[in-house]
Amino acid sequence: MGLNLNDKKAVVAEVSAKVATAQTIVVAEYRGIQVAHLTQLRAKARAQGVYLRVLKNTLARRSVEGTQFAGLADSMTGPLIYSISDDAVAAAKVIADFAKTNDKLVITAGNYAGKQLDKAAVAALASIPSREVLISQLLGVMLAPVSGFARGLAALAAKKSEGAPAVAEVAAEEAPAAA
């Protein structure tokens, strides 16, 4: 049974609210995927903070109308699942990772910050590490000089402390001979 007008308006309002804060939308065709696999995909998306929904294409077109994602309207044909995320790479990563294990999920298009993406561009976006990984890599790069300097000082202090007893022994041996 189809949706009545009020239900359609509610769906458009809900999706429009998600689109308003989104950075990325990825569209994929899900024809032939079993319900159990779609349930797994939804669970992965939920864990990554990605809004994943199967929508009527006319409702999706109305949801992106007048936004930076309006260019996706041309790609909205066929049975599609929409992946929407506030994180720049999360939507692409969830869909691309699932498409690797399930060949029936076919990425058709995407949009990142108003720029249209084809299948290859979505895969490239998905290969970017997550925000947390990028931050940890940046901090590692920033801490490398400081930690290297600290290791150098520790090695210098260890070398001096190794040489100090030897110098003290030589001084003790020379002191009685001089007396």
PDB file of C-alpha atoms in Angstrom:
ATOM      1  CA  MET A   1       0.000   0.000   0.000  1.00  0.00           C
ATOM      2  CA  GLY A   2       1.359   3.405  -0.975  1.00  0.00           C
ATOM      3  CA  LEU A   3       1.892   6.416   1.204  1.00  0.00           C
ATOM      4  CA  ASN A   4      -0.773   9.087   1.515  1.00  0.00           C
ATOM      5  CA  LEU A   5       0.070  12.752   0.979  1.00  0.00           C
ATOM      6  CA  ASN A   6       0.755  13.477   4.667  1.00  0.00           C
ATOM      7  CA  ASP A   7       3.099  10.483   4.930  1.00  0.00           C
ATOM      8  CA  LYS A   8       4.961  11.613   1.812  1.00  0.00           C
ATOM      9  CA  LYS A   9       5.339  15.121   3.244  1.00  0.00           C
ATOM     10  CA  ALA A  10       6.686  13.652   6.480  1.00  0.00           C
ATOM     11  CA  VAL A  11       9.233  11.520   4.583  1.00  0.00           C
ATOM     12  CA  VAL A  12      10.362  14.495   2.482  1.00  0.00           C
ATOM     13  CA  ALA A  13      10.692  16.645   5.627  1.00  0.00           C
ATOM     14  CA  GLU A  14      12.720  13.944   7.430  1.00  0.00           C
ATOM     15  CA  VAL A  15      15.082  13.357   4.508  1.00  0.00           C
ATOM     16  CA  SER A  16      15.382  17.101   3.824  1.00  0.00           C
ATOM     17  CA  ALA A  17      16.486  17.624   7.427  1.00  0.00           C
ATOM     18  CA  LYS A  18      19.214  14.995   6.986  1.00  0.00           C
ATOM     19  CA  VAL A  19      20.275  16.459   3.629  1.00  0.00           C
ATOM     20  CA  ALA A  20      20.498  19.972   5.103  1.00  0.00           C
ATOM     21  CA  THR A  21      23.327  18.917   7.448  1.00  0.00           C
ATOM     22  CA  ALA A  22      24.950  16.346   5.147  1.00  0.00           C
ATOM     23  CA  GLN A  23      28.335  16.582   3.475  1.00  0.00           C
ATOM     24  CA  THR A  24      28.011  13.447   1.352  1.00  0.00           C
ATOM     25  CA  ILE A  25      25.265  11.477  -0.355  1.00  0.00           C
ATOM     26  CA  VAL A  26      25.965   8.182  -2.112  1.00  0.00           C
ATOM     27  CA  VAL A  27      23.341   6.481  -4.270  1.00  0.00           C
ATOM     28  CA  ALA A  28      23.495   2.754  -5.020  1.00  0.00           C
ATOM     29  CA  GLU A  29      21.275   0.282  -6.818  1.00  0.00           C
ATOM     30  CA  TYR A  30      20.289  -2.621  -4.599  1.00  0.00           C
ATOM     31  CA  ARG A  31      18.420  -4.822  -7.087  1.00  0.00           C
ATOM     32  CA  GLY A  32      18.576  -8.508  -6.113  1.00  0.00           C
ATOM     33  CA  ILE A  33      20.042  -8.115  -2.622  1.00  0.00           C
ATOM     34  CA  GLN A  34      18.493 -10.322   0.033  1.00  0.00           C
ATOM     35  CA  VAL A  35      16.755  -8.710   2.991  1.00  0.00           C
ATOM     36  CA  ALA A  36      19.269 -10.213   5.440  1.00  0.00           C
ATOM     37  CA  HIS A  37      22.130  -8.511   3.598  1.00  0.00           C
ATOM     38  CA  LEU A  38      20.297  -5.172   3.564  1.00  0.00           C
ATOM     39  CA  THR A  39      19.770  -5.549   7.308  1.00  0.00           C
ATOM     40  CA  GLN A  40      23.526  -6.039   7.748  1.00  0.00           C
ATOM     41  CA  LEU A  41      24.180  -2.961   5.618  1.00  0.00           C
ATOM     42  CA  ARG A  42      21.773  -0.909   7.714  1.00  0.00           C
ATOM     43  CA  ALA A  43      23.469  -2.073  10.936  1.00  0.00           C
ATOM     44  CA  LYS A  44      26.902  -1.081   9.604  1.00  0.00           C
ATOM     45  CA  ALA A  45      25.560   2.284   8.495  1.00  0.00           C
ATOM     46  CA  ARG A  46      23.939   2.928  11.863  1.00  0.00           C
ATOM     47  CA  ALA A  47      27.216   2.091  13.632  1.00  0.00           C
ATOM     48  CA  GLN A  48      29.052   4.632  11.445  1.00  0.00           C
ATOM     49  CA  GLY A  49      26.438   7.351  11.936  1.00  0.00           C
ATOM     50  CA  VAL A  50      25.189   7.137   8.344  1.00  0.00           C
ATOM     51  CA  TYR A  51      21.525   7.685   7.469  1.00  0.00           C
ATOM     52  CA  LEU A  52      20.607   4.868   5.072  1.00  0.00           C
ATOM     53  CA  ARG A  53      17.207   4.644   3.468  1.00  0.00           C
ATOM     54  CA  VAL A  54      15.375   3.175   0.504  1.00  0.00           C
ATOM     55  CA  LEU A  55      13.201   5.953  -0.919  1.00  0.00           C
ATOM     56  CA  LYS A  56      10.890   6.543  -3.805  1.00  0.00           C
ATOM     57  CA  ASN A  57      12.965   8.513  -6.279  1.00  0.00           C
ATOM     58  CA  THR A  58      10.379  11.282  -6.582  1.00  0.00           C
ATOM     59  CA  LEU A  59      10.504  11.838  -2.819  1.00  0.00           C
ATOM     60  CA  ALA A  60      14.310  11.833  -2.891  1.00  0.00           C
ATOM     61  CA  ARG A  61      14.313  14.384  -5.724  1.00  0.00           C
ATOM     62  CA  ARG A  62      12.038  16.658  -3.697  1.00  0.00           C
ATOM     63  CA  SER A  63      14.284  16.250  -0.664  1.00  0.00           C
ATOM     64  CA  VAL A  64      17.423  17.423  -2.491  1.00  0.00           C
ATOM     65  CA  GLU A  65      15.643  20.148  -4.470  1.00  0.00           C
ATOM     66  CA  GLY A  66      17.288  23.517  -3.891  1.00  0.00           C
ATOM     67  CA  THR A  67      20.320  22.078  -2.053  1.00  0.00           C
ATOM     68  CA  GLN A  68      23.909  21.480  -3.069  1.00  0.00           C
ATOM     69  CA  PHE A  69      22.876  17.903  -3.875  1.00  0.00           C
ATOM     70  CA  ALA A  70      20.299  18.870  -6.516  1.00  0.00           C
ATOM     71  CA  GLY A  71      22.620  17.557  -9.248  1.00  0.00           C
ATOM     72  CA  LEU A  72      21.959  14.013  -8.048  1.00  0.00           C
ATOM     73  CA  ALA A  73      18.370  14.187  -9.332  1.00  0.00           C
ATOM     74  CA  ASP A  74      19.502  13.052 -12.794  1.00  0.00           C
ATOM     75  CA  SER A  75      20.966   9.860 -11.293  1.00  0.00           C
ATOM     76  CA  MET A  76      17.841   8.922  -9.362  1.00  0.00           C
ATOM     77  CA  THR A  77      16.372   6.131 -11.470  1.00  0.00           C
ATOM     78  CA  GLY A  78      15.761   2.517 -10.579  1.00  0.00           C
ATOM     79  CA  PRO A  79      15.645   0.841  -7.187  1.00  0.00           C
ATOM     80  CA  LEU A  80      18.059   2.965  -5.136  1.00  0.00           C
ATOM     81  CA  ILE A  81      19.293   3.102  -1.581  1.00  0.00           C
ATOM     82  CA  TYR A  82      20.433   6.493  -0.329  1.00  0.00           C
ATOM     83  CA  SER A  83      23.364   6.856   2.047  1.00  0.00           C
ATOM     84  CA  ILE A  84      23.573  10.290   3.708  1.00  0.00           C
ATOM     85  CA  SER A  85      26.215  11.379   6.205  1.00  0.00           C
ATOM     86  CA  ASP A  86      27.505  14.441   7.992  1.00  0.00           C
ATOM     87  CA  ASP A  87      31.010  12.936   7.875  1.00  0.00           C
ATOM     88  CA  ALA A  88      32.676  13.474   4.507  1.00  0.00           C
ATOM     89  CA  VAL A  89      33.711   9.848   3.939  1.00  0.00           C
ATOM     90  CA  ALA A  90      31.384   7.740   6.084  1.00  0.00           C
ATOM     91  CA  ALA A  91      28.569   7.335   3.531  1.00  0.00           C
ATOM     92  CA  ALA A  92      30.975   6.396   0.753  1.00  0.00           C
ATOM     93  CA  LYS A  93      32.946   4.057   3.011  1.00  0.00           C
ATOM     94  CA  VAL A  94      29.876   2.130   4.218  1.00  0.00           C
ATOM     95  CA  ILE A  95      28.491   1.618   0.708  1.00  0.00           C
ATOM     96  CA  ALA A  96      31.867   0.858  -0.927  1.00  0.00           C
ATOM     97  CA  ASP A  97      32.869  -1.634   1.781  1.00  0.00           C
ATOM     98  CA  PHE A  98      29.559  -3.445   1.454  1.00  0.00           C
ATOM     99  CA  ALA A  99      29.782  -3.414  -2.363  1.00  0.00           C
ATOM    100  CA  LYS A 100      33.149  -5.218  -2.127  1.00  0.00           C
ATOM    101  CA  THR A 101      31.486  -8.212  -0.483  1.00  0.00           C
ATOM    102  CA  ASN A 102      28.165  -8.068  -2.330  1.00  0.00           C
ATOM    103  CA  ASP A 103      28.362  -7.575  -6.093  1.00  0.00           C
ATOM    104  CA  LYS A 104      24.625  -6.897  -6.393  1.00  0.00           C
ATOM    105  CA  LEU A 105      25.012  -3.507  -4.715  1.00  0.00           C
ATOM    106  CA  VAL A 106      26.101  -1.183  -7.520  1.00  0.00           C
ATOM    107  CA  ILE A 107      27.213   2.350  -6.742  1.00  0.00           C
ATOM    108  CA  THR A 108      25.616   4.648  -9.300  1.00  0.00           C
ATOM    109  CA  ALA A 109      26.499   8.177  -8.161  1.00  0.00           C
ATOM    110  CA  GLY A 110      27.451  10.387  -5.291  1.00  0.00           C
ATOM    111  CA  ASN A 111      27.809  13.977  -4.289  1.00  0.00           C
ATOM    112  CA  TYR A 112      30.339  15.487  -1.923  1.00  0.00           C
ATOM    113  CA  ALA A 113      29.970  19.146  -0.954  1.00  0.00           C
ATOM    114  CA  GLY A 114      28.054  19.936  -4.129  1.00  0.00           C
ATOM    115  CA  LYS A 115      30.414  18.109  -6.492  1.00  0.00           C
ATOM    116  CA  GLN A 116      29.063  15.205  -8.526  1.00  0.00           C
ATOM    117  CA  LEU A 117      30.923  11.923  -8.093  1.00  0.00           C
ATOM    118  CA  ASP A 118      30.934   8.902 -10.352  1.00  0.00           C
ATOM    119  CA  LYS A 119      31.579   5.334  -9.196  1.00  0.00           C
ATOM    120  CA  ALA A 120      35.378   5.726  -9.284  1.00  0.00           C
ATOM    121  CA  ALA A 121      35.250   9.015  -7.373  1.00  0.00           C
ATOM    122  CA  VAL A 122      33.038   7.442  -4.691  1.00  0.00           C
ATOM    123  CA  ALA A 123      35.566   4.593  -4.362  1.00  0.00           C
ATOM    124  CA  ALA A 124      38.384   7.136  -4.059  1.00  0.00           C
ATOM    125  CA  LEU A 125      36.449   9.032  -1.394  1.00  0.00           C
ATOM    126  CA  ALA A 126      35.838   5.775   0.469  1.00  0.00           C
ATOM    127  CA  SER A 127      39.573   5.001   0.504  1.00  0.00           C
ATOM    128  CA  ILE A 128      40.333   8.128   2.549  1.00  0.00           C
ATOM    129  CA  PRO A 129      40.985   7.233   6.197  1.00  0.00           C
ATOM    130  CA  SER A 130      38.406   8.240   8.777  1.00  0.00           C
ATOM    131  CA  ARG A 131      38.600  11.534  10.642  1.00  0.00           C
ATOM    132  CA  GLU A 132      39.931   9.872  13.790  1.00  0.00           C
ATOM    133  CA  VAL A 133      42.736   8.131  11.870  1.00  0.00           C
ATOM    134  CA  LEU A 134      43.697  11.374  10.115  1.00  0.00           C
ATOM    135  CA  ILE A 135      43.816  13.251  13.425  1.00  0.00           C
ATOM    136  CA  SER A 136      46.002  10.570  15.012  1.00  0.00           C
ATOM    137  CA  GLN A 137      48.345  10.633  12.004  1.00  0.00           C
ATOM    138  CA  LEU A 138      48.591  14.423  12.235  1.00  0.00           C
ATOM    139  CA  LEU A 139      49.343  14.265  15.956  1.00  0.00           C
ATOM    140  CA  GLY A 140      51.996  11.611  15.291  1.00  0.00           C
ATOM    141  CA  VAL A 141      53.664  13.897  12.750  1.00  0.00           C
ATOM    142  CA  MET A 142      53.487  16.848  15.146  1.00  0.00           C
ATOM    143  CA  LEU A 143      54.911  14.865  18.073  1.00  0.00           C
ATOM    144  CA  ALA A 144      57.737  13.232  16.105  1.00  0.00           C
ATOM    145  CA  PRO A 145      60.247  16.130  16.485  1.00  0.00           C
ATOM    146  CA  VAL A 146      59.485  16.536  20.192  1.00  0.00           C
ATOM    147  CA  SER A 147      59.774  12.825  20.943  1.00  0.00           C
ATOM    148  CA  GLY A 148      62.971  12.593  18.845  1.00  0.00           C
ATOM    149  CA  PHE A 149      64.476  15.458  20.821  1.00  0.00           C
ATOM    150  CA  ALA A 150      63.483  13.803  24.107  1.00  0.00           C
ATOM    151  CA  ARG A 151      65.051  10.493  23.008  1.00  0.00           C
ATOM    152  CA  GLY A 152      68.226  12.344  22.005  1.00  0.00           C
ATOM    153  CA  LEU A 153      68.455  14.036  25.418  1.00  0.00           C
ATOM    154  CA  ALA A 154      67.850  10.714  27.161  1.00  0.00           C
ATOM    155  CA  ALA A 155      70.614   9.057  25.111  1.00  0.00           C
ATOM    156  CA  LEU A 156      72.994  11.923  25.853  1.00  0.00           C
ATOM    157  CA  ALA A 157      72.205  11.709  29.564  1.00  0.00           C
ATOM    158  CA  ALA A 158      72.737   7.938  29.516  1.00  0.00           C
ATOM    159  CA  LYS A 159      76.068   8.340  27.721  1.00  0.00           C
ATOM    160  CA  LYS A 160      77.250  10.918  30.246  1.00  0.00           C
ATOM    161  CA  SER A 161      76.179   8.761  33.172  1.00  0.00           C
ATOM    162  CA  GLU A 162      78.088   5.794  31.678  1.00  0.00           C
ATOM    163  CA  GLY A 163      81.195   7.941  31.305  1.00  0.00           C
ATOM    164  CA  ALA A 164      80.929   9.512  34.788  1.00  0.00           C
ATOM    165  CA  PRO A 165      81.899   6.399  36.819  1.00  0.00           C
ATOM    166  CA  ALA A 166      84.817   5.718  34.511  1.00  0.00           C
ATOM    167  CA  VAL A 167      86.060   9.296  34.931  1.00  0.00           C
ATOM    168  CA  ALA A 168      85.612   9.043  38.712  1.00  0.00           C
ATOM    169  CA  GLU A 169      87.625   5.774  38.802  1.00  0.00           C
ATOM    170  CA  VAL A 170      90.465   7.294  36.737  1.00  0.00           C
ATOM    171  CA  ALA A 171      90.519  10.374  39.007  1.00  0.00           C
ATOM    172  CA  ALA A 172      90.592   8.119  42.107  1.00  0.00           C
ATOM    173  CA  GLU A 173      93.499   6.096  40.708  1.00  0.00           C
ATOM    174  CA  GLU A 174      95.510   9.227  39.817  1.00  0.00           C
ATOM    175  CA  ALA A 175      94.865  10.912  43.164  1.00  0.00           C
ATOM    176  CA  PRO A 176      96.834   8.370  45.311  1.00  0.00           C
ATOM    177  CA  ALA A 177      99.693   8.280  42.796  1.00  0.00           C
ATOM    178  CA  ALA A 178     100.039  12.033  42.957  1.00  0.00           C
ATOM    179  CA  ALA A 179     100.139  12.008  46.739  1.00  0.00           C
TER     180      ALA A 179
END
